Amino acid sequence: MSAALRSEHHIELLGRPVGYRLRRSARRTLGLTIDGRGLSVAAPLRAPQSAVEAFLRANDQWVIDKLATLAARPRPAELAVADGLHFPLLGAPCRLALTRGRTESRWVEAGEGAPAQLQMRCTTRQSPADCLRRALQARALAYFEGRVAEFAWRIGVPVRPVSLTRARTRWGSCSARGIRLHWRLIHLPPEIIDYVVAHEVAHCVHMNHSPRFWALVGQIVPDLAGVRARLRTLGRTLPDFIDVVDAPPSLLD
């Protein structure tokens, strides 16, 4: 979208300063959206700024309440990628063994009473966080392909190609071209991943959310309601990875 049609603004609502993104397009009405990025206002191209602000003030209580709910949600942890880091893999702890060298990664399964391990090397010019994401994405794709094949066989549909997505608001999607699944699902327990995979595979039969669709998903996933609730909760806490930033030396050293 052109920068001229998207801009940042501030307004005071119920005595509180609120920032929002204004997006203009060829629409006829004003609309509000609140997500992980904050408040967005969609407006017609020719709507005056005064009309936008009047619309926000008319919905001030809703905006303040939704922003408060958003602020109270658990935030994803930012994990600094260094040797010895523990991160979730399939719902269980996994330890990173990081060294420098030619780029390579190897997964070592958990021993009795010990976490699984990712042995990873990356060059000094590479971002360890990026290397870790790539290793997780490769692990995720292989795992998801196996689960898609399993569920497709169970319900009697052809296996569709699987690819990864980084979509902000959807865990997966299904189309004639294949099934797309969010790579960060690999952090979650297998039964939650299975729900998302089963959901998308069931769309190969019912491209809707009709009672027949949910009945088919329920045949594959026990405790469907419980697993969906766990996904809503745990899905907000998946970690993000950042590189370790060396602090500058102290002047007192």
XYZ file of C-alpha atoms in Angstrom:
253
model
C 0.000 0.000 0.000
C 1.300 3.457 -0.847
C 2.694 5.419 2.100
C 0.317 8.223 1.106
C -2.611 5.920 1.876
C -1.215 4.648 5.183
C -0.200 6.894 8.064
C 0.321 6.957 11.826
C -1.867 9.142 14.075
C -2.676 9.793 17.734
C -5.901 10.721 19.496
C -7.039 11.070 23.102
C -9.876 8.691 24.053
C -11.395 8.791 27.541
C -8.384 10.755 28.747
C -5.877 8.258 27.364
C -3.528 8.861 24.394
C -4.048 6.196 21.728
C -1.958 5.643 18.617
C -3.485 4.160 15.489
C -2.654 3.327 11.885
C -4.928 4.888 9.282
C -5.348 3.005 6.008
C -7.326 4.544 3.171
C -8.779 2.536 0.307
C -11.694 2.444 -2.132
C -14.203 1.427 0.539
C -17.419 3.132 1.587
C -17.410 2.785 5.355
C -15.089 3.246 8.325
C -13.864 0.201 10.205
C -11.767 -0.642 13.278
C -9.339 -3.510 13.826
C -7.306 -4.326 16.920
C -4.659 -7.046 16.744
C -1.144 -7.723 17.950
C 0.079 -4.606 16.139
C -2.436 -2.314 17.875
C -5.328 -0.236 16.553
C -5.994 0.208 12.829
C -8.662 2.356 11.190
C -9.786 1.651 7.619
C -11.331 4.661 5.894
C -12.628 5.695 2.460
C -10.186 7.644 0.325
C -12.063 10.936 0.676
C -13.134 10.660 4.326
C -11.963 13.796 6.200
C -9.740 13.341 9.225
C -12.467 14.900 11.375
C -14.815 12.053 10.385
C -12.178 9.477 11.336
C -11.707 11.051 14.754
C -15.452 11.355 15.328
C -15.793 7.637 14.505
C -13.083 6.762 17.037
C -14.710 8.880 19.759
C -18.070 7.239 19.063
C -16.401 3.869 19.757
C -14.011 5.023 22.482
C -15.085 2.563 25.179
C -14.837 -0.404 22.806
C -11.359 0.681 21.713
C -10.077 1.175 25.271
C -11.541 -2.148 26.447
C -10.051 -4.090 23.522
C -6.633 -2.487 23.955
C -6.701 -3.353 27.662
C -7.558 -6.980 26.846
C -4.731 -7.092 24.316
C -2.247 -5.662 26.812
C -3.223 -8.307 29.396
C -2.463 -11.223 27.075
C 0.756 -13.180 27.590
C 3.512 -11.893 25.329
C 5.839 -14.113 23.310
C 9.213 -14.483 24.978
C 12.241 -13.132 23.147
C 14.982 -15.723 23.546
C 18.592 -14.726 22.969
C 20.218 -17.395 20.812
C 23.376 -18.671 22.472
C 24.911 -22.000 23.367
C 22.811 -23.718 26.041
C 19.531 -22.024 25.107
C 16.418 -24.059 25.932
C 13.394 -23.654 23.657
C 10.177 -25.659 23.181
C 10.078 -28.343 20.488
C 6.882 -30.367 20.099
C 5.861 -29.158 23.547
C 9.019 -30.384 25.303
C 12.328 -28.664 26.161
C 15.096 -28.760 23.576
C 18.669 -27.587 24.198
C 20.756 -25.722 21.638
C 24.424 -26.704 21.292
C 25.817 -23.815 19.242
C 29.288 -23.602 17.749
C 30.874 -21.623 14.931
C 31.843 -23.289 11.681
C 30.380 -24.412 8.377
C 26.600 -24.125 8.536
C 25.067 -27.402 9.681
C 22.392 -28.628 12.065
C 21.632 -32.024 13.552
C 18.781 -33.055 15.828
C 19.526 -35.466 18.648
C 16.550 -37.159 20.274
C 16.032 -36.900 24.020
C 17.644 -39.468 26.262
C 15.975 -40.711 29.425
C 15.416 -37.701 31.682
C 17.231 -35.356 29.288
C 15.949 -32.822 26.753
C 16.310 -33.233 23.011
C 19.203 -31.327 21.487
C 19.863 -29.299 18.359
C 23.537 -29.344 17.463
C 23.994 -26.309 15.227
C 26.956 -24.614 13.591
C 26.872 -21.294 11.776
C 29.585 -19.051 10.411
C 30.701 -15.880 12.136
C 28.968 -13.867 9.423
C 25.592 -15.501 10.021
C 22.905 -14.620 12.511
C 22.486 -17.486 15.009
C 18.806 -16.532 15.362
C 18.313 -16.879 11.600
C 20.147 -20.213 11.590
C 17.916 -21.471 14.399
C 14.759 -20.371 12.568
C 15.874 -22.159 9.409
C 16.622 -25.346 11.353
C 13.215 -25.206 13.023
C 11.474 -24.552 9.705
C 13.153 -27.572 8.119
C 12.142 -29.712 11.102
C 8.600 -28.329 10.954
C 8.151 -29.056 7.243
C 9.296 -32.659 7.590
C 7.052 -33.210 10.603
C 4.005 -31.550 9.042
C 4.373 -33.548 5.824
C 4.192 -36.764 7.822
C 1.071 -35.690 9.722
C -0.689 -34.463 6.570
C 0.019 -37.809 4.880
C -1.310 -39.686 7.943
C -4.590 -37.777 8.127
C -5.125 -37.769 4.365
C -4.828 -41.560 4.438
C -7.294 -41.789 7.353
C -10.058 -39.859 5.614
C -9.315 -41.153 2.126
C -8.147 -38.056 0.245
C -5.029 -37.525 -1.898
C -2.023 -36.097 -0.091
C -1.586 -32.443 -1.011
C 1.756 -30.621 -1.090
C 2.732 -28.982 2.192
C 4.477 -25.628 2.581
C 5.191 -23.258 5.448
C 3.646 -19.881 6.187
C 4.478 -16.930 8.439
C 0.960 -15.450 8.343
C 0.175 -13.187 11.295
C -3.388 -14.316 11.914
C -3.789 -17.868 10.564
C -2.252 -21.148 11.636
C -2.953 -22.800 8.310
C -4.823 -22.776 5.031
C -5.920 -25.257 2.391
C -6.412 -24.745 -1.343
C -6.245 -26.754 -4.536
C -2.512 -25.954 -4.635
C -1.800 -27.497 -1.243
C -1.790 -27.061 2.524
C 0.125 -24.259 4.246
C 0.992 -24.465 7.953
C 2.641 -21.918 10.229
C 6.176 -23.049 11.019
C 5.980 -21.885 14.642
C 3.489 -24.671 15.346
C 6.555 -26.909 15.746
C 6.946 -25.461 19.261
C 3.544 -26.822 20.368
C 2.617 -30.280 21.692
C 1.859 -32.914 19.014
C -1.853 -33.109 19.823
C -2.273 -29.370 19.152
C -0.332 -29.596 15.891
C -2.527 -32.541 14.940
C -5.637 -30.408 15.430
C -4.373 -27.728 13.022
C -3.259 -30.339 10.477
C -6.543 -32.258 10.740
C -8.458 -28.994 10.337
C -6.709 -28.228 7.045
C -6.863 -31.804 5.731
C -10.602 -31.901 6.472
C -10.961 -28.887 4.179
C -9.966 -31.226 1.352
C -13.453 -32.712 1.847
C -15.476 -29.728 3.108
C -14.269 -26.262 2.067
C -16.350 -24.642 4.816
C -16.916 -24.821 8.568
C -20.208 -26.674 8.430
C -21.323 -29.225 11.065
C -20.147 -31.990 8.708
C -16.705 -30.386 8.579
C -16.396 -30.233 12.380
C -17.696 -33.785 12.685
C -14.912 -34.948 10.378
C -12.254 -33.061 12.370
C -13.696 -34.540 15.565
C -13.233 -38.059 14.180
C -9.503 -37.418 13.993
C -8.920 -35.224 17.064
C -10.083 -36.347 20.528
C -11.256 -33.585 22.890
C -11.669 -31.131 20.040
C -12.922 -28.259 22.217
C -10.113 -28.687 24.751
C -7.384 -28.738 22.120
C -8.789 -25.624 20.418
C -8.774 -23.789 23.764
C -5.160 -24.807 24.419
C -4.151 -23.542 20.972
C -5.715 -20.150 21.693
C -3.741 -19.902 24.942
C -0.394 -21.405 23.976
C -0.405 -19.831 20.525
C 0.070 -16.389 22.111
C 3.236 -17.424 23.937
C 5.380 -18.958 21.188
C 8.935 -17.650 21.433
C 10.777 -15.384 19.065
C 14.542 -15.496 18.696
C 17.024 -12.647 18.812
C 20.783 -12.526 18.517
C 22.948 -11.847 21.541
C 24.175 -8.256 21.458
C 27.533 -7.766 23.111
C 27.469 -4.872 25.579
C 30.056 -2.134 25.015
C 32.984 -2.247 27.446
C 32.571 -0.198 30.577
C 34.646 2.979 30.895
C 35.507 1.805 34.394
C 37.142 -1.458 33.242
